[in-house]
Amino acid sequence: MDDIGKNSFRAWFLAARPKTLPAAATPVVVACALAFRDACFRLQPALICFLFALIAQISANFANDYFDCKKGRDNEDRLGPERAVAKGWISPRTMMYATLGLLAADCALGLLLIPYGGWLLIGAGILIVLFALAYSGGPYPLACHGWGDICVLVFFGIVPVGFTYYVQSSQWTLSATVCGIATGLVIINILVSNNFRDRFSDEKAGKKTTIVLFGEKFGIYFYLLNGILATLACQYFWWEKTFGAALFPLVYLFFHIRTWRKMALIGQGRRLIGILEQSARNVLIFGFLLALGLAFT
């Protein structure tokens, strides 16, 4: 892909990492399905949340691209998809301006949610912006100190599901928290598959992901456990008599276990890039099944 022009549309498209965007869209869809079940779905704030989540995800991807290159973490040993700044498709300065510009636009978009959720949302927006930058940048990049998985659970699971539901219903319920945890656990596996693939180059670059810290076997079984725990969390909905939300996500386990087995068999090398793609697909499958179970049973 060395023929990609500098600052071309394709360069920016690849820098946005579209294959990771299910991590932004799925929590919003699940929260909207829960709001639909509870007869409080509102289209306008739902659409704003959807756009906000996508922009925040792309901003975080741009920031990650910038900081990983500047810190020397995108070295020649890395096996994953090529990065825009490291490859020279986009200059570091341009990428940082784009990141800050997108975050500013996202904050402006988030202000449209204040009539639905109140001024509390400003604090939430500030936390999301700080997370997007602190995940791979700053004096203590969270992703480099073993905090990446917890951050994903919070900021790609609990926070987007909870607040998307909140701006429609004016409350934060136990059901929203359960959906956030279940969705977040599945989304973590996008990160796990990425870190499992890059564990050797990450260790060389000083990036201490949980897989670098705890080893290959931990990564394999952590991936498996996240999917199982997500479906177990959904069993809460038996208590609320939303039976589809408990049953439908069990179908996801078929896809989850197939992907997990492939990851374990491949072990290392560029073939693991496909595991990230399948993990993102599995997030969509889980989100669709849970949303279907919430909205129509």
JSON list of N, CA, C and O in Angstrom, two decimals, residues 203-237:
[
{"chain": "A", "resi": 203, "resn": "GLU", "atom": "N", "xyz": [6.22, -5.77, 23.35]},
{"chain": "A", "resi": 203, "resn": "GLU", "atom": "CA", "xyz": [7.21, -5.97, 24.42]},
{"chain": "A", "resi": 203, "resn": "GLU", "atom": "C", "xyz": [8.52, -5.28, 24.08]},
{"chain": "A", "resi": 203, "resn": "GLU", "atom": "O", "xyz": [9.15, -4.63, 24.92]},
{"chain": "A", "resi": 204, "resn": "LYS", "atom": "N", "xyz": [8.91, -5.39, 22.81]},
{"chain": "A", "resi": 204, "resn": "LYS", "atom": "CA", "xyz": [10.15, -4.76, 22.37]},
{"chain": "A", "resi": 204, "resn": "LYS", "atom": "C", "xyz": [10.08, -3.24, 22.47]},
{"chain": "A", "resi": 204, "resn": "LYS", "atom": "O", "xyz": [11.07, -2.57, 22.78]},
{"chain": "A", "resi": 205, "resn": "ALA", "atom": "N", "xyz": [8.88, -2.70, 22.21]},
{"chain": "A", "resi": 205, "resn": "ALA", "atom": "CA", "xyz": [8.68, -1.24, 22.24]},
{"chain": "A", "resi": 205, "resn": "ALA", "atom": "C", "xyz": [8.38, -0.72, 23.64]},
{"chain": "A", "resi": 205, "resn": "ALA", "atom": "O", "xyz": [8.20, 0.48, 23.83]},
{"chain": "A", "resi": 206, "resn": "GLY", "atom": "N", "xyz": [8.29, -1.62, 24.62]},
{"chain": "A", "resi": 206, "resn": "GLY", "atom": "CA", "xyz": [7.99, -1.20, 25.99]},
{"chain": "A", "resi": 206, "resn": "GLY", "atom": "C", "xyz": [6.53, -0.95, 26.28]},
{"chain": "A", "resi": 206, "resn": "GLY", "atom": "O", "xyz": [6.18, -0.32, 27.27]},
{"chain": "A", "resi": 207, "resn": "LYS", "atom": "N", "xyz": [5.66, -1.46, 25.41]},
{"chain": "A", "resi": 207, "resn": "LYS", "atom": "CA", "xyz": [4.22, -1.31, 25.59]},
{"chain": "A", "resi": 207, "resn": "LYS", "atom": "C", "xyz": [3.70, -2.49, 26.41]},
{"chain": "A", "resi": 207, "resn": "LYS", "atom": "O", "xyz": [3.60, -3.61, 25.90]},
{"chain": "A", "resi": 208, "resn": "LYS", "atom": "N", "xyz": [3.34, -2.24, 27.67]},
{"chain": "A", "resi": 208, "resn": "LYS", "atom": "CA", "xyz": [2.98, -3.32, 28.59]},
{"chain": "A", "resi": 208, "resn": "LYS", "atom": "C", "xyz": [1.47, -3.56, 28.60]},
{"chain": "A", "resi": 208, "resn": "LYS", "atom": "O", "xyz": [0.75, -3.15, 29.51]},
{"chain": "A", "resi": 209, "resn": "THR", "atom": "N", "xyz": [1.00, -4.21, 27.55]},
{"chain": "A", "resi": 209, "resn": "THR", "atom": "CA", "xyz": [-0.41, -4.63, 27.55]},
{"chain": "A", "resi": 209, "resn": "THR", "atom": "C", "xyz": [-0.57, -5.79, 28.52]},
{"chain": "A", "resi": 209, "resn": "THR", "atom": "O", "xyz": [0.42, -6.35, 29.01]},
{"chain": "A", "resi": 210, "resn": "THR", "atom": "N", "xyz": [-1.80, -6.15, 28.81]},
{"chain": "A", "resi": 210, "resn": "THR", "atom": "CA", "xyz": [-2.01, -7.26, 29.74]},
{"chain": "A", "resi": 210, "resn": "THR", "atom": "C", "xyz": [-1.42, -8.56, 29.20]},
{"chain": "A", "resi": 210, "resn": "THR", "atom": "O", "xyz": [-0.98, -9.42, 29.97]},
{"chain": "A", "resi": 211, "resn": "ILE", "atom": "N", "xyz": [-1.38, -8.70, 27.88]},
{"chain": "A", "resi": 211, "resn": "ILE", "atom": "CA", "xyz": [-0.82, -9.93, 27.30]},
{"chain": "A", "resi": 211, "resn": "ILE", "atom": "C", "xyz": [0.69, -9.93, 27.41]},
{"chain": "A", "resi": 211, "resn": "ILE", "atom": "O", "xyz": [1.30, -10.98, 27.65]},
{"chain": "A", "resi": 212, "resn": "VAL", "atom": "N", "xyz": [1.33, -8.77, 27.27]},
{"chain": "A", "resi": 212, "resn": "VAL", "atom": "CA", "xyz": [2.76, -8.67, 27.52]},
{"chain": "A", "resi": 212, "resn": "VAL", "atom": "C", "xyz": [3.05, -8.96, 28.99]},
{"chain": "A", "resi": 212, "resn": "VAL", "atom": "O", "xyz": [4.01, -9.67, 29.33]},
{"chain": "A", "resi": 213, "resn": "LEU", "atom": "N", "xyz": [2.21, -8.45, 29.86]},
{"chain": "A", "resi": 213, "resn": "LEU", "atom": "CA", "xyz": [2.43, -8.63, 31.30]},
{"chain": "A", "resi": 213, "resn": "LEU", "atom": "C", "xyz": [2.19, -10.06, 31.77]},
{"chain": "A", "resi": 213, "resn": "LEU", "atom": "O", "xyz": [2.95, -10.58, 32.60]},
{"chain": "A", "resi": 214, "resn": "PHE", "atom": "N", "xyz": [1.15, -10.71, 31.24]},
{"chain": "A", "resi": 214, "resn": "PHE", "atom": "CA", "xyz": [0.75, -12.00, 31.78]},
{"chain": "A", "resi": 214, "resn": "PHE", "atom": "C", "xyz": [0.96, -13.18, 30.84]},
{"chain": "A", "resi": 214, "resn": "PHE", "atom": "O", "xyz": [0.77, -14.33, 31.25]},
{"chain": "A", "resi": 215, "resn": "GLY", "atom": "N", "xyz": [1.30, -12.91, 29.59]},
{"chain": "A", "resi": 215, "resn": "GLY", "atom": "CA", "xyz": [1.70, -13.99, 28.72]},
{"chain": "A", "resi": 215, "resn": "GLY", "atom": "C", "xyz": [0.67, -14.45, 27.70]},
{"chain": "A", "resi": 215, "resn": "GLY", "atom": "O", "xyz": [-0.50, -14.07, 27.74]},
{"chain": "A", "resi": 216, "resn": "GLU", "atom": "N", "xyz": [1.15, -15.31, 26.80]},
{"chain": "A", "resi": 216, "resn": "GLU", "atom": "CA", "xyz": [0.34, -15.80, 25.68]},
{"chain": "A", "resi": 216, "resn": "GLU", "atom": "C", "xyz": [-0.88, -16.59, 26.13]},
{"chain": "A", "resi": 216, "resn": "GLU", "atom": "O", "xyz": [-1.98, -16.39, 25.63]},
{"chain": "A", "resi": 217, "resn": "LYS", "atom": "N", "xyz": [-0.69, -17.51, 27.09]},
{"chain": "A", "resi": 217, "resn": "LYS", "atom": "CA", "xyz": [-1.82, -18.32, 27.54]},
{"chain": "A", "resi": 217, "resn": "LYS", "atom": "C", "xyz": [-2.90, -17.46, 28.17]},
{"chain": "A", "resi": 217, "resn": "LYS", "atom": "O", "xyz": [-4.10, -17.72, 27.99]},
{"chain": "A", "resi": 218, "resn": "PHE", "atom": "N", "xyz": [-2.47, -16.45, 28.92]},
{"chain": "A", "resi": 218, "resn": "PHE", "atom": "CA", "xyz": [-3.45, -15.53, 29.49]},
{"chain": "A", "resi": 218, "resn": "PHE", "atom": "C", "xyz": [-4.28, -14.90, 28.39]},
{"chain": "A", "resi": 218, "resn": "PHE", "atom": "O", "xyz": [-5.51, -14.82, 28.48]},
{"chain": "A", "resi": 219, "resn": "GLY", "atom": "N", "xyz": [-3.62, -14.44, 27.32]},
{"chain": "A", "resi": 219, "resn": "GLY", "atom": "CA", "xyz": [-4.32, -13.80, 26.22]},
{"chain": "A", "resi": 219, "resn": "GLY", "atom": "C", "xyz": [-5.35, -14.71, 25.58]},
{"chain": "A", "resi": 219, "resn": "GLY", "atom": "O", "xyz": [-6.47, -14.30, 25.28]},
{"chain": "A", "resi": 220, "resn": "ILE", "atom": "N", "xyz": [-4.98, -15.96, 25.37]},
{"chain": "A", "resi": 220, "resn": "ILE", "atom": "CA", "xyz": [-5.89, -16.92, 24.74]},
{"chain": "A", "resi": 220, "resn": "ILE", "atom": "C", "xyz": [-7.13, -17.15, 25.60]},
{"chain": "A", "resi": 220, "resn": "ILE", "atom": "O", "xyz": [-8.27, -17.08, 25.11]},
{"chain": "A", "resi": 221, "resn": "TYR", "atom": "N", "xyz": [-6.92, -17.39, 26.88]},
{"chain": "A", "resi": 221, "resn": "TYR", "atom": "CA", "xyz": [-8.06, -17.71, 27.74]},
{"chain": "A", "resi": 221, "resn": "TYR", "atom": "C", "xyz": [-8.83, -16.47, 28.17]},
{"chain": "A", "resi": 221, "resn": "TYR", "atom": "O", "xyz": [-10.03, -16.55, 28.46]},
{"chain": "A", "resi": 222, "resn": "PHE", "atom": "N", "xyz": [-8.16, -15.33, 28.19]},
{"chain": "A", "resi": 222, "resn": "PHE", "atom": "CA", "xyz": [-8.85, -14.07, 28.46]},
{"chain": "A", "resi": 222, "resn": "PHE", "atom": "C", "xyz": [-9.85, -13.78, 27.36]},
{"chain": "A", "resi": 222, "resn": "PHE", "atom": "O", "xyz": [-10.99, -13.36, 27.62]},
{"chain": "A", "resi": 223, "resn": "TYR", "atom": "N", "xyz": [-9.44, -14.01, 26.13]},
{"chain": "A", "resi": 223, "resn": "TYR", "atom": "CA", "xyz": [-10.33, -13.83, 24.98]},
{"chain": "A", "resi": 223, "resn": "TYR", "atom": "C", "xyz": [-11.56, -14.72, 25.13]},
{"chain": "A", "resi": 223, "resn": "TYR", "atom": "O", "xyz": [-12.70, -14.27, 24.96]},
{"chain": "A", "resi": 224, "resn": "LEU", "atom": "N", "xyz": [-11.35, -15.99, 25.42]},
{"chain": "A", "resi": 224, "resn": "LEU", "atom": "CA", "xyz": [-12.47, -16.93, 25.57]},
{"chain": "A", "resi": 224, "resn": "LEU", "atom": "C", "xyz": [-13.38, -16.50, 26.70]},
{"chain": "A", "resi": 224, "resn": "LEU", "atom": "O", "xyz": [-14.62, -16.49, 26.56]},
{"chain": "A", "resi": 225, "resn": "LEU", "atom": "N", "xyz": [-12.79, -16.14, 27.83]},
{"chain": "A", "resi": 225, "resn": "LEU", "atom": "CA", "xyz": [-13.58, -15.80, 29.02]},
{"chain": "A", "resi": 225, "resn": "LEU", "atom": "C", "xyz": [-14.45, -14.57, 28.80]},
{"chain": "A", "resi": 225, "resn": "LEU", "atom": "O", "xyz": [-15.60, -14.53, 29.26]},
{"chain": "A", "resi": 226, "resn": "ASN", "atom": "N", "xyz": [-13.95, -13.57, 28.09]},
{"chain": "A", "resi": 226, "resn": "ASN", "atom": "CA", "xyz": [-14.73, -12.35, 27.87]},
{"chain": "A", "resi": 226, "resn": "ASN", "atom": "C", "xyz": [-16.05, -12.65, 27.19]},
{"chain": "A", "resi": 226, "resn": "ASN", "atom": "O", "xyz": [-17.11, -12.13, 27.58]},
{"chain": "A", "resi": 227, "resn": "GLY", "atom": "N", "xyz": [-16.02, -13.48, 26.15]},
{"chain": "A", "resi": 227, "resn": "GLY", "atom": "CA", "xyz": [-17.26, -13.82, 25.45]},
{"chain": "A", "resi": 227, "resn": "GLY", "atom": "C", "xyz": [-18.23, -14.61, 26.30]},
{"chain": "A", "resi": 227, "resn": "GLY", "atom": "O", "xyz": [-19.44, -14.39, 26.26]},
{"chain": "A", "resi": 228, "resn": "ILE", "atom": "N", "xyz": [-17.69, -15.54, 27.08]},
{"chain": "A", "resi": 228, "resn": "ILE", "atom": "CA", "xyz": [-18.54, -16.35, 27.97]},
{"chain": "A", "resi": 228, "resn": "ILE", "atom": "C", "xyz": [-19.19, -15.47, 29.04]},
{"chain": "A", "resi": 228, "resn": "ILE", "atom": "O", "xyz": [-20.39, -15.58, 29.31]},
{"chain": "A", "resi": 229, "resn": "LEU", "atom": "N", "xyz": [-18.39, -14.59, 29.64]},
{"chain": "A", "resi": 229, "resn": "LEU", "atom": "CA", "xyz": [-18.93, -13.70, 30.68]},
{"chain": "A", "resi": 229, "resn": "LEU", "atom": "C", "xyz": [-19.99, -12.76, 30.13]},
{"chain": "A", "resi": 229, "resn": "LEU", "atom": "O", "xyz": [-20.97, -12.44, 30.81]},
{"chain": "A", "resi": 230, "resn": "ALA", "atom": "N", "xyz": [-19.81, -12.32, 28.88]},
{"chain": "A", "resi": 230, "resn": "ALA", "atom": "CA", "xyz": [-20.80, -11.43, 28.26]},
{"chain": "A", "resi": 230, "resn": "ALA", "atom": "C", "xyz": [-22.15, -12.12, 28.15]},
{"chain": "A", "resi": 230, "resn": "ALA", "atom": "O", "xyz": [-23.19, -11.53, 28.46]},
{"chain": "A", "resi": 231, "resn": "THR", "atom": "N", "xyz": [-22.14, -13.37, 27.71]},
{"chain": "A", "resi": 231, "resn": "THR", "atom": "CA", "xyz": [-23.42, -14.09, 27.58]},
{"chain": "A", "resi": 231, "resn": "THR", "atom": "C", "xyz": [-23.99, -14.44, 28.94]},
{"chain": "A", "resi": 231, "resn": "THR", "atom": "O", "xyz": [-25.22, -14.45, 29.12]},
{"chain": "A", "resi": 232, "resn": "LEU", "atom": "N", "xyz": [-23.14, -14.71, 29.92]},
{"chain": "A", "resi": 232, "resn": "LEU", "atom": "CA", "xyz": [-23.63, -14.96, 31.27]},
{"chain": "A", "resi": 232, "resn": "LEU", "atom": "C", "xyz": [-24.29, -13.71, 31.85]},
{"chain": "A", "resi": 232, "resn": "LEU", "atom": "O", "xyz": [-25.31, -13.80, 32.54]},
{"chain": "A", "resi": 233, "resn": "ALA", "atom": "N", "xyz": [-23.71, -12.53, 31.58]},
{"chain": "A", "resi": 233, "resn": "ALA", "atom": "CA", "xyz": [-24.30, -11.28, 32.06]},
{"chain": "A", "resi": 233, "resn": "ALA", "atom": "C", "xyz": [-25.71, -11.11, 31.51]},
{"chain": "A", "resi": 233, "resn": "ALA", "atom": "O", "xyz": [-26.61, -10.61, 32.21]},
{"chain": "A", "resi": 234, "resn": "CYS", "atom": "N", "xyz": [-25.92, -11.53, 30.27]},
{"chain": "A", "resi": 234, "resn": "CYS", "atom": "CA", "xyz": [-27.25, -11.40, 29.65]},
{"chain": "A", "resi": 234, "resn": "CYS", "atom": "C", "xyz": [-28.30, -12.27, 30.33]},
{"chain": "A", "resi": 234, "resn": "CYS", "atom": "O", "xyz": [-29.51, -12.01, 30.17]},
{"chain": "A", "resi": 235, "resn": "GLN", "atom": "N", "xyz": [-27.87, -13.27, 31.08]},
{"chain": "A", "resi": 235, "resn": "GLN", "atom": "CA", "xyz": [-28.83, -14.14, 31.76]},
{"chain": "A", "resi": 235, "resn": "GLN", "atom": "C", "xyz": [-29.59, -13.39, 32.87]},
{"chain": "A", "resi": 235, "resn": "GLN", "atom": "O", "xyz": [-30.62, -13.86, 33.37]},
{"chain": "A", "resi": 236, "resn": "TYR", "atom": "N", "xyz": [-29.10, -12.21, 33.21]},
{"chain": "A", "resi": 236, "resn": "TYR", "atom": "CA", "xyz": [-29.83, -11.33, 34.13]},
{"chain": "A", "resi": 236, "resn": "TYR", "atom": "C", "xyz": [-31.25, -11.07, 33.64]},
{"chain": "A", "resi": 236, "resn": "TYR", "atom": "O", "xyz": [-32.18, -10.89, 34.45]},
{"chain": "A", "resi": 237, "resn": "PHE", "atom": "N", "xyz": [-31.43, -11.05, 32.33]},
{"chain": "A", "resi": 237, "resn": "PHE", "atom": "CA", "xyz": [-32.73, -10.66, 31.78]},
{"chain": "A", "resi": 237, "resn": "PHE", "atom": "C", "xyz": [-33.81, -11.72, 31.98]},
{"chain": "A", "resi": 237, "resn": "PHE", "atom": "O", "xyz": [-34.99, -11.45, 31.72]}
]
